PDB file of C-alpha atoms and ligand atoms in Angstrom:
ATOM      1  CA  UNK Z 446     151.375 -35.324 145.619  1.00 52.00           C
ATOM      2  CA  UNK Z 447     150.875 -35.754 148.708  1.00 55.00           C
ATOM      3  CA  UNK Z 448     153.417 -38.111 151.171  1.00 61.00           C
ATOM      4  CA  UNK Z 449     151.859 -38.245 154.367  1.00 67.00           C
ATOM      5  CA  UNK Z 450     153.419 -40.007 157.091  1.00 61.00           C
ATOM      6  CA  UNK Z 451     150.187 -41.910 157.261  1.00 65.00           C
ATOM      7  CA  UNK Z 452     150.468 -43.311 153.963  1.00 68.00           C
ATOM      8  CA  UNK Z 453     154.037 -43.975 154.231  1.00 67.00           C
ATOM      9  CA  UNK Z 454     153.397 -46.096 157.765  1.00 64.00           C
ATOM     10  CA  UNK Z 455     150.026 -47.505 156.288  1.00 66.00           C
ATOM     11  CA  UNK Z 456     152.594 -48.975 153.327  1.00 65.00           C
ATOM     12  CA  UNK Z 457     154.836 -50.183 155.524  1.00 66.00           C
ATOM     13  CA  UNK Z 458     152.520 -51.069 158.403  1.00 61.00           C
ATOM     14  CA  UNK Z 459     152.831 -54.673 159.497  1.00 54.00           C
ATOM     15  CA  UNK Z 460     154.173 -56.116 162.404  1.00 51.00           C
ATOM     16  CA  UNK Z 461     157.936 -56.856 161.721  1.00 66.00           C
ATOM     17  CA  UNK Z 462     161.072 -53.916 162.214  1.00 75.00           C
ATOM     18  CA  UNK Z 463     162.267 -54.149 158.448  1.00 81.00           C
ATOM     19  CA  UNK Z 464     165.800 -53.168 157.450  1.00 87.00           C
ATOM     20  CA  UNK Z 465     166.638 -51.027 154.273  1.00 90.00           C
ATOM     21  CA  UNK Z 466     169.974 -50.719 152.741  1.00 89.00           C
ATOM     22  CA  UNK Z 467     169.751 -47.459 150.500  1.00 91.00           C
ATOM     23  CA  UNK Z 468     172.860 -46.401 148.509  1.00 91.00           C
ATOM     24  CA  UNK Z 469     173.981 -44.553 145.239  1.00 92.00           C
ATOM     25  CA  UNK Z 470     177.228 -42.147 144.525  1.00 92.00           C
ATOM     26  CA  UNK Z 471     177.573 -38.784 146.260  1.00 90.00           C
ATOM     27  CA  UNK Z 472     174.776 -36.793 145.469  1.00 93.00           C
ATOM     28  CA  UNK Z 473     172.186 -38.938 144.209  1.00 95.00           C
ATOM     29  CA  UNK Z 474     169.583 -37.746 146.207  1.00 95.00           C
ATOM     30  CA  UNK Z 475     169.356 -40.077 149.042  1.00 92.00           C
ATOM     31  CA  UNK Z 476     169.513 -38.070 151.786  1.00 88.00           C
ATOM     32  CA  UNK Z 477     166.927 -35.742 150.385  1.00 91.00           C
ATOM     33  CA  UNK Z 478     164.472 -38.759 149.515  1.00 91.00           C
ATOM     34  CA  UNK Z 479     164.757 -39.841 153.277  1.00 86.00           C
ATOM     35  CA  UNK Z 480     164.145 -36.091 154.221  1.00 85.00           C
ATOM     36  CA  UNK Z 481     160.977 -36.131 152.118  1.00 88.00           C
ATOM     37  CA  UNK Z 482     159.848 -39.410 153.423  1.00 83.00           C
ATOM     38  CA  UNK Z 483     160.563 -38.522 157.404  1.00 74.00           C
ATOM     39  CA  UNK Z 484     160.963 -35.473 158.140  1.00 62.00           C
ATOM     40  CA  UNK Z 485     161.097 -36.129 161.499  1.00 61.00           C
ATOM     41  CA  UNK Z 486     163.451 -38.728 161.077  1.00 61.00           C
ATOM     42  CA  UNK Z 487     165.963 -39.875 163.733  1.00 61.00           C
ATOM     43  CA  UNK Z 488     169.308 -39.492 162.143  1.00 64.00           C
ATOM     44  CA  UNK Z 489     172.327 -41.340 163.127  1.00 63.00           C
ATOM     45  CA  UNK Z 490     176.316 -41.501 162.420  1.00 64.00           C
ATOM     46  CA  UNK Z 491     177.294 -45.295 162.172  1.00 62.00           C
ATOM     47  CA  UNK Z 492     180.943 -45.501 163.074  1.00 58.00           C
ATOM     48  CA  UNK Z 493     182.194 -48.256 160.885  1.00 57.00           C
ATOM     49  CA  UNK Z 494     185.821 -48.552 159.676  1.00 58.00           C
ATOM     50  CA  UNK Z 495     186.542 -46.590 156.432  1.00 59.00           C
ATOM     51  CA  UNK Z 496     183.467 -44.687 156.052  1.00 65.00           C
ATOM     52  CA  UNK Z 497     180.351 -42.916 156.859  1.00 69.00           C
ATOM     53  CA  UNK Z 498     176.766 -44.869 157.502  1.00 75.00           C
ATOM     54  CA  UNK Z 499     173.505 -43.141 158.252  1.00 79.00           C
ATOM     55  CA  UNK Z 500     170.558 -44.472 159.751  1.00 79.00           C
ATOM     56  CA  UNK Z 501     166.976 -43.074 159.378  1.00 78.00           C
ATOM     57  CA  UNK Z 502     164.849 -44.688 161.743  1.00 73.00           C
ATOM     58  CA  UNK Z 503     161.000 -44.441 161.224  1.00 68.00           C
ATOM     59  CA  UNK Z 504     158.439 -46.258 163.006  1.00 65.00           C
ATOM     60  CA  UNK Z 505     159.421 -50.087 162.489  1.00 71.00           C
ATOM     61  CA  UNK Z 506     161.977 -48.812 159.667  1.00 76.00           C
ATOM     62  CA  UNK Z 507     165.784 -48.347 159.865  1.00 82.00           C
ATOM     63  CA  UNK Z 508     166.762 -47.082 156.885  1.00 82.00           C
ATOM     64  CA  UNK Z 509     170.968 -47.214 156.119  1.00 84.00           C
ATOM     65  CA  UNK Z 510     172.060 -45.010 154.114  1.00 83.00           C
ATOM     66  CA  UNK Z 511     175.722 -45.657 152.171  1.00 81.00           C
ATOM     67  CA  UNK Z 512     177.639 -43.621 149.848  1.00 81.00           C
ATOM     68  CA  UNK Z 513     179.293 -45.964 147.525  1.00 80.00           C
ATOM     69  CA  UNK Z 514     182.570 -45.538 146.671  1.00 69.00           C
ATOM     70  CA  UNK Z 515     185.919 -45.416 148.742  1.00 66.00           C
ATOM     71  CA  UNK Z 516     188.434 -47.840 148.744  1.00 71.00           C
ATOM     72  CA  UNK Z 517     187.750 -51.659 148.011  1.00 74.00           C
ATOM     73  CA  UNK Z 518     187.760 -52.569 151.515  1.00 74.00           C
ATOM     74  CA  UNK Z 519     185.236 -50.065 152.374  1.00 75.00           C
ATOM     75  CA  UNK Z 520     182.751 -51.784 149.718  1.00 77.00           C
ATOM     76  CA  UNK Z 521     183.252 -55.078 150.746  1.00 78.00           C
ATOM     77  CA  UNK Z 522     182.634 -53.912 154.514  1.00 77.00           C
ATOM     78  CA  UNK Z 523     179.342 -51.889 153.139  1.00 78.00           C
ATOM     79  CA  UNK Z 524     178.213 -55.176 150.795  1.00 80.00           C
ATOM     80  CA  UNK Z 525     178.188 -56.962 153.507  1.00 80.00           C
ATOM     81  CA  UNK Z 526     176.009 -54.958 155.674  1.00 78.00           C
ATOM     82  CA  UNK Z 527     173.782 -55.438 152.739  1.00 78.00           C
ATOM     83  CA  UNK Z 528     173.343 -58.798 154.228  1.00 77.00           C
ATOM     84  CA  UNK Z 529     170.546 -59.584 155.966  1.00 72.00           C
ATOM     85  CA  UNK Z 530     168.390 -56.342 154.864  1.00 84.00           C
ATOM     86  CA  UNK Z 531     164.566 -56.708 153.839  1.00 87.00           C
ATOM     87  CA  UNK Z 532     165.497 -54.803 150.819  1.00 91.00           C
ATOM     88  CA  UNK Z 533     168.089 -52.549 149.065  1.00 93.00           C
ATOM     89  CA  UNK Z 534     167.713 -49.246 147.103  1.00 94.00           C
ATOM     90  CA  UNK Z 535     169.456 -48.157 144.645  1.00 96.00           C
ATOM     91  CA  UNK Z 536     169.534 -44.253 144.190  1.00 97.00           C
ATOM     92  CA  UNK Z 537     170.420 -42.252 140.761  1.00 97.00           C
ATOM     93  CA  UNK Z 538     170.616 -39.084 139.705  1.00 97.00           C
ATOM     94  CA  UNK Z 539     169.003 -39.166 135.767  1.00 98.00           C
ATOM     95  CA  UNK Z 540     170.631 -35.870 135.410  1.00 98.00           C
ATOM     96  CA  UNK Z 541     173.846 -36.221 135.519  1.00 96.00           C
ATOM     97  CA  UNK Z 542     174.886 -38.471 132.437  1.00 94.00           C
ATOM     98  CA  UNK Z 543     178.363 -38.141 132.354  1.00 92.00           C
ATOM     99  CA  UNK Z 544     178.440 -40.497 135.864  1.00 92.00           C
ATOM    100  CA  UNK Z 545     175.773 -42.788 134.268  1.00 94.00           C
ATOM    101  CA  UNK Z 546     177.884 -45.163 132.213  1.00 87.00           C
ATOM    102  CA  UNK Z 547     181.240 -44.323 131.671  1.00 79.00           C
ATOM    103  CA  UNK Z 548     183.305 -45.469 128.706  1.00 72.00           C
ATOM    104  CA  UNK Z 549     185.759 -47.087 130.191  1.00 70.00           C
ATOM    105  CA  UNK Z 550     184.928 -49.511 133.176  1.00 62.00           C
ATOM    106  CA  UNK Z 551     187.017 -49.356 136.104  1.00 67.00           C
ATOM    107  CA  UNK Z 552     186.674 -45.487 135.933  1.00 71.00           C
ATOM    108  CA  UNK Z 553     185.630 -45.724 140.014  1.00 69.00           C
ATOM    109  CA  UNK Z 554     183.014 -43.327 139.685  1.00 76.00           C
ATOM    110  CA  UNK Z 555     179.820 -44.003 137.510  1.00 90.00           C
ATOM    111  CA  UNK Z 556     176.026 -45.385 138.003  1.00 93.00           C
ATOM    112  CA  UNK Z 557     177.217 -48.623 135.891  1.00 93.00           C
ATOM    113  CA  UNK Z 558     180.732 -50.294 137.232  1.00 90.00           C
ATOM    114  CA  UNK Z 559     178.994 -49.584 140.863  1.00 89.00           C
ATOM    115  CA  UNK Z 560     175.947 -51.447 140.345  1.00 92.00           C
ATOM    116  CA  UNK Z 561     177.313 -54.316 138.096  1.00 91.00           C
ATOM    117  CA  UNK Z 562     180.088 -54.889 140.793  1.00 87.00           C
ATOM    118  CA  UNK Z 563     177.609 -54.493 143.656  1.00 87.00           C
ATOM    119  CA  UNK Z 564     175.326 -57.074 141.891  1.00 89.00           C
ATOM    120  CA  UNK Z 565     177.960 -59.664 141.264  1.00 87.00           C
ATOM    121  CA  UNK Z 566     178.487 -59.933 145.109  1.00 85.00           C
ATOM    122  CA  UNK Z 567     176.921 -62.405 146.825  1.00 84.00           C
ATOM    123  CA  UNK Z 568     175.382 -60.241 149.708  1.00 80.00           C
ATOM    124  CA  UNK Z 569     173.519 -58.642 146.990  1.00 79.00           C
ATOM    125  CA  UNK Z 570     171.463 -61.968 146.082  1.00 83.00           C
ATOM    126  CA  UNK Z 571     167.970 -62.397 147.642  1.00 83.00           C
ATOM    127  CA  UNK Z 572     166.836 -58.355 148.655  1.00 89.00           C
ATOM    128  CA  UNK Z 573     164.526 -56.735 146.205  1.00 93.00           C
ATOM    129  CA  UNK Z 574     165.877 -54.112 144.698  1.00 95.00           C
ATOM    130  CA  UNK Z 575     164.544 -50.671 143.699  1.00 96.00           C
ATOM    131  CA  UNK Z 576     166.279 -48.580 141.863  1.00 98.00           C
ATOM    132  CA  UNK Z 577     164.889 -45.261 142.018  1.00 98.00           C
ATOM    133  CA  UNK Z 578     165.679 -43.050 138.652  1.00 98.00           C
ATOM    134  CA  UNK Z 579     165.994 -39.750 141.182  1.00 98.00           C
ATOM    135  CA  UNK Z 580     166.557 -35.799 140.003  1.00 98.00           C
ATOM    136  CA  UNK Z 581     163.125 -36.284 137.194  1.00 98.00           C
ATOM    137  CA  UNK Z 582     162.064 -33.090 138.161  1.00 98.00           C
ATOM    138  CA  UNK Z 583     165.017 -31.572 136.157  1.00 98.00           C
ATOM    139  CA  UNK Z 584     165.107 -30.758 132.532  1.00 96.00           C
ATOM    140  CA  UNK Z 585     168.128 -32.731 131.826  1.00 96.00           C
ATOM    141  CA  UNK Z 586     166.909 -36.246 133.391  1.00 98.00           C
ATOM    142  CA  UNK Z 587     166.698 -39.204 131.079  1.00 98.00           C
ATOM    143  CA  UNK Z 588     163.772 -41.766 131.124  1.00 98.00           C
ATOM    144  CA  UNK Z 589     163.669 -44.768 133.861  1.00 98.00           C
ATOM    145  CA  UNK Z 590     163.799 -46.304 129.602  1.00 98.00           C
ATOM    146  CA  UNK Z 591     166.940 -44.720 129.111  1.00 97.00           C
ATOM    147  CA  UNK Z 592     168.541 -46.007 132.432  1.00 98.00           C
ATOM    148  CA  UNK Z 593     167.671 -49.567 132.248  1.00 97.00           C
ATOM    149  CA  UNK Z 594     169.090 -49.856 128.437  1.00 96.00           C
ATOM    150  CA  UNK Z 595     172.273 -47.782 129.396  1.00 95.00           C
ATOM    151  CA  UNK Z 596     172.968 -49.422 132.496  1.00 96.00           C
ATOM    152  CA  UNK Z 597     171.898 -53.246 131.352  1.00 95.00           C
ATOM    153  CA  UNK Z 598     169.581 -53.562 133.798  1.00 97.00           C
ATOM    154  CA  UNK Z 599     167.622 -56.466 132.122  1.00 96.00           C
ATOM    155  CA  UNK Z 600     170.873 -58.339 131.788  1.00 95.00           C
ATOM    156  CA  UNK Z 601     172.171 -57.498 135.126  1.00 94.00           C
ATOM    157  CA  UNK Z 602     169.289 -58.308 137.089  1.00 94.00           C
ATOM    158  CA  UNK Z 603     168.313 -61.394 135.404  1.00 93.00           C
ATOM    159  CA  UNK Z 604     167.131 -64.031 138.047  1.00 91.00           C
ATOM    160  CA  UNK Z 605     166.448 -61.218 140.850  1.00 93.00           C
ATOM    161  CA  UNK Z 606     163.335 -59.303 141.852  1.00 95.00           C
ATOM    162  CA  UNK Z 607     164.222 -55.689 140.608  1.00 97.00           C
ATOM    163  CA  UNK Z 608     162.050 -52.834 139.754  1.00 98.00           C
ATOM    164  CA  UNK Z 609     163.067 -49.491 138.078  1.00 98.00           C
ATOM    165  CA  UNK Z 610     160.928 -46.293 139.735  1.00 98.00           C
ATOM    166  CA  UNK Z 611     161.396 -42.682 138.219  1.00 98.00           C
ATOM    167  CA  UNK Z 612     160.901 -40.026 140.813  1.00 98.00           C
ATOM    168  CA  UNK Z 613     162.071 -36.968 142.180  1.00 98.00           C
ATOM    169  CA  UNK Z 614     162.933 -36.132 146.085  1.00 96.00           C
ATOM    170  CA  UNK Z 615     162.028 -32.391 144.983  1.00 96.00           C
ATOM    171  CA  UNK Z 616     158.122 -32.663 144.571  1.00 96.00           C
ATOM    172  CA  UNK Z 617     157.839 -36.400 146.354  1.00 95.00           C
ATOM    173  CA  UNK Z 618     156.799 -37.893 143.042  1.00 97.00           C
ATOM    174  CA  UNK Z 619     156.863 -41.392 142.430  1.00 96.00           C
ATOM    175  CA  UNK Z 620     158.726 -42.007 145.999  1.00 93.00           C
ATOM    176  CA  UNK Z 621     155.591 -43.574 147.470  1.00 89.00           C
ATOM    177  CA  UNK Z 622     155.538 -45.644 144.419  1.00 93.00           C
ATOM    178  CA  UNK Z 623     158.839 -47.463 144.763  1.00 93.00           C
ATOM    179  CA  UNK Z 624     158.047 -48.416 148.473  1.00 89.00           C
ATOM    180  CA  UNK Z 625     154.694 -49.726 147.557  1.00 88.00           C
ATOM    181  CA  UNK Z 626     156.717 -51.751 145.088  1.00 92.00           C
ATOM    182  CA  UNK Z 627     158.771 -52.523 147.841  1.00 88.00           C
ATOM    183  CA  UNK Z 628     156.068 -53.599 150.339  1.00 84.00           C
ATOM    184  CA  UNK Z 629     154.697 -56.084 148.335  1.00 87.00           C
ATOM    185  CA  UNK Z 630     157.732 -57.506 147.193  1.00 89.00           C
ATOM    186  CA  UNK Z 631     159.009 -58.058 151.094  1.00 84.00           C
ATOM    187  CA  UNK Z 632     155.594 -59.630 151.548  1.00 81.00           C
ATOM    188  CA  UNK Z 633     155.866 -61.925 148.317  1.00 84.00           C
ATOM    189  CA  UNK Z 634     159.307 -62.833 149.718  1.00 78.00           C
ATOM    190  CA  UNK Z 635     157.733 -63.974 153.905  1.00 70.00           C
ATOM    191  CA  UNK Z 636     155.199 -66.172 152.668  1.00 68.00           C
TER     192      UNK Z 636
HETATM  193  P1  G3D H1688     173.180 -37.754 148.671  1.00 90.71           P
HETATM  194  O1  G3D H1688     172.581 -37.893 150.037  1.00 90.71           O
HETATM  195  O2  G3D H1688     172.886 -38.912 147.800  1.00 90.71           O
HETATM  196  O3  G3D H1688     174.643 -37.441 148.689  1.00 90.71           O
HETATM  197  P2  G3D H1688     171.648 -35.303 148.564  1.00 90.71           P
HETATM  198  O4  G3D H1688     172.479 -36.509 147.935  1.00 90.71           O
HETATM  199  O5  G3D H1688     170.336 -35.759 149.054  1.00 90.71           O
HETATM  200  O6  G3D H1688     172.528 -34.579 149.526  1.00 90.71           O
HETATM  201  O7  G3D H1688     171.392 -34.394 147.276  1.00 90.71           O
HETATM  202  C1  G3D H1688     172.447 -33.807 146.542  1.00 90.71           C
HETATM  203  C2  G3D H1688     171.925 -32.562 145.860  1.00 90.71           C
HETATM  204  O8  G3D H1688     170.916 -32.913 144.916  1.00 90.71           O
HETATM  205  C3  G3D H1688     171.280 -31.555 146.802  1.00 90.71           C
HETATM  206  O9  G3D H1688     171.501 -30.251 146.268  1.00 90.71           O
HETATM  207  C4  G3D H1688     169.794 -31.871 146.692  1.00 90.71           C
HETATM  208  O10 G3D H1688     168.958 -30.787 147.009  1.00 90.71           O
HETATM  209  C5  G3D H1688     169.704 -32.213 145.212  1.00 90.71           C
HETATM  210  N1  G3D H1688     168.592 -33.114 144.927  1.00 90.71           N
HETATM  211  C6  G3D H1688     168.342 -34.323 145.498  1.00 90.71           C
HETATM  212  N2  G3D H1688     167.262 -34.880 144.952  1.00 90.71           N
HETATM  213  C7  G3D H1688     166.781 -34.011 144.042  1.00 90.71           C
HETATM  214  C8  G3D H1688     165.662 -34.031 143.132  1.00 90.71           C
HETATM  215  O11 G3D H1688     164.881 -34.971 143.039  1.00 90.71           O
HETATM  216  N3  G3D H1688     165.533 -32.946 142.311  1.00 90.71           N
HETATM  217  C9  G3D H1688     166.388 -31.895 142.353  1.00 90.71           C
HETATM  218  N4  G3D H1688     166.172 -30.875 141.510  1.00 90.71           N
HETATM  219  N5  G3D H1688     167.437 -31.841 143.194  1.00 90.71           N
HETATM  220  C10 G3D H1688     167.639 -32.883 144.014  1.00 90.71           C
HETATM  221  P3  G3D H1688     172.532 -29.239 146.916  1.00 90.71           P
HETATM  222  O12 G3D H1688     172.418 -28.019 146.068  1.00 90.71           O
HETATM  223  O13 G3D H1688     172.093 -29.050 148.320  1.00 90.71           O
HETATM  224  O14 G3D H1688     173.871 -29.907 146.807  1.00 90.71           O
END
């Protein structure tokens, strides 16, 4: 497939700078996604207090990246960037299962207690949110299916604008996808 930067700024062509929170654990795939998306991308080290930021910025897009995890403070600090953003994405890796859902909440590092607390805040409330099932190129990745019923997405996201995209940073698949998704929701939201 190809991702042109053409298509990519046709998608996301219209006049306003828009703002896009993307996070996930360690390793997810973000930084590879934004790689495939810009590759000329602009990066940049955020100094906040307690952890890392990145920002991609393409054309009229800043992309911030966030590793989730850290300390309590740290989240609250990086939910409420969240704030004010055109839209958040959610990155997973489908291949690793064992940090999908694990058994015990409160285990501080799976797919599930992240994104359930993360939706409960109230940052979290009006952006669209696309949750891209990363990694599908692998032979181990589970279905978008798979994800939504392990992770409770319809439950979760009840009452919000969500939308589950299975794709892989590896070939570009289904990338261009989610941010179509994510171009018409943004306009839904304006008028
Ligand atoms: P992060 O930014 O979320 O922390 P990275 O994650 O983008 O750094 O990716 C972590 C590792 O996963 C990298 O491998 C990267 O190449 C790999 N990866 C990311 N996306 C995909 C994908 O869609 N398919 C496959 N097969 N691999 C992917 P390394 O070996 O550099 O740690």
């Amino acid at each position: 497939m190809g991702l042109t930067v053409s298509k990519i700024w046709r998608i996301f062509g219209m006049l306003r700078q828009k703002n896009i929170f993307m996070m996930g654990l360690d390793a997810a795939g973000k930084t590879s996604i934004m790689n495939k998306l810009s590759p000329s991308k602009y990066i940049q080290t955020v100094p906040t207090i307690g952890f890392y930021l990145e920002e991609f910025h393409f054309r009229r897009i800043t992309f911030t990246i966030w590793d989730i995890g850290g300390n309590l403070r740290a989240k609250r600090l990086g939910y409420r960037l969240c704030k004010e953003k055109d839209a958040i994405i959610f990155v997973i890796d489908s291949a690793d299962i064992s940090r999908l859902a694990c058994t015990t909440m409160e285990c501080g590092d799976c797919v599930k207690e992240e994104l359930h607390f993360f939706l409960q805040q109230k940052e979290a409330e009006n952006a669209p949110l696309l949750i891209y099932a990363n990694k599908q190129d692998l032979k181990g990745a589970v279905s978008p299916e798979y994800i939504l019923e392990k992770l409770e997405l319809d439950r979760v996201c009840a009452g919000r604008s969500w939308y589950i995209q299975p794709c892989s940073a590896l070939t570009g698949d289904g990338l261009l996808e989610g941010l179509k998704w994510l171009e018409n929701e943004i306009a839904r939201k304006r008028k």
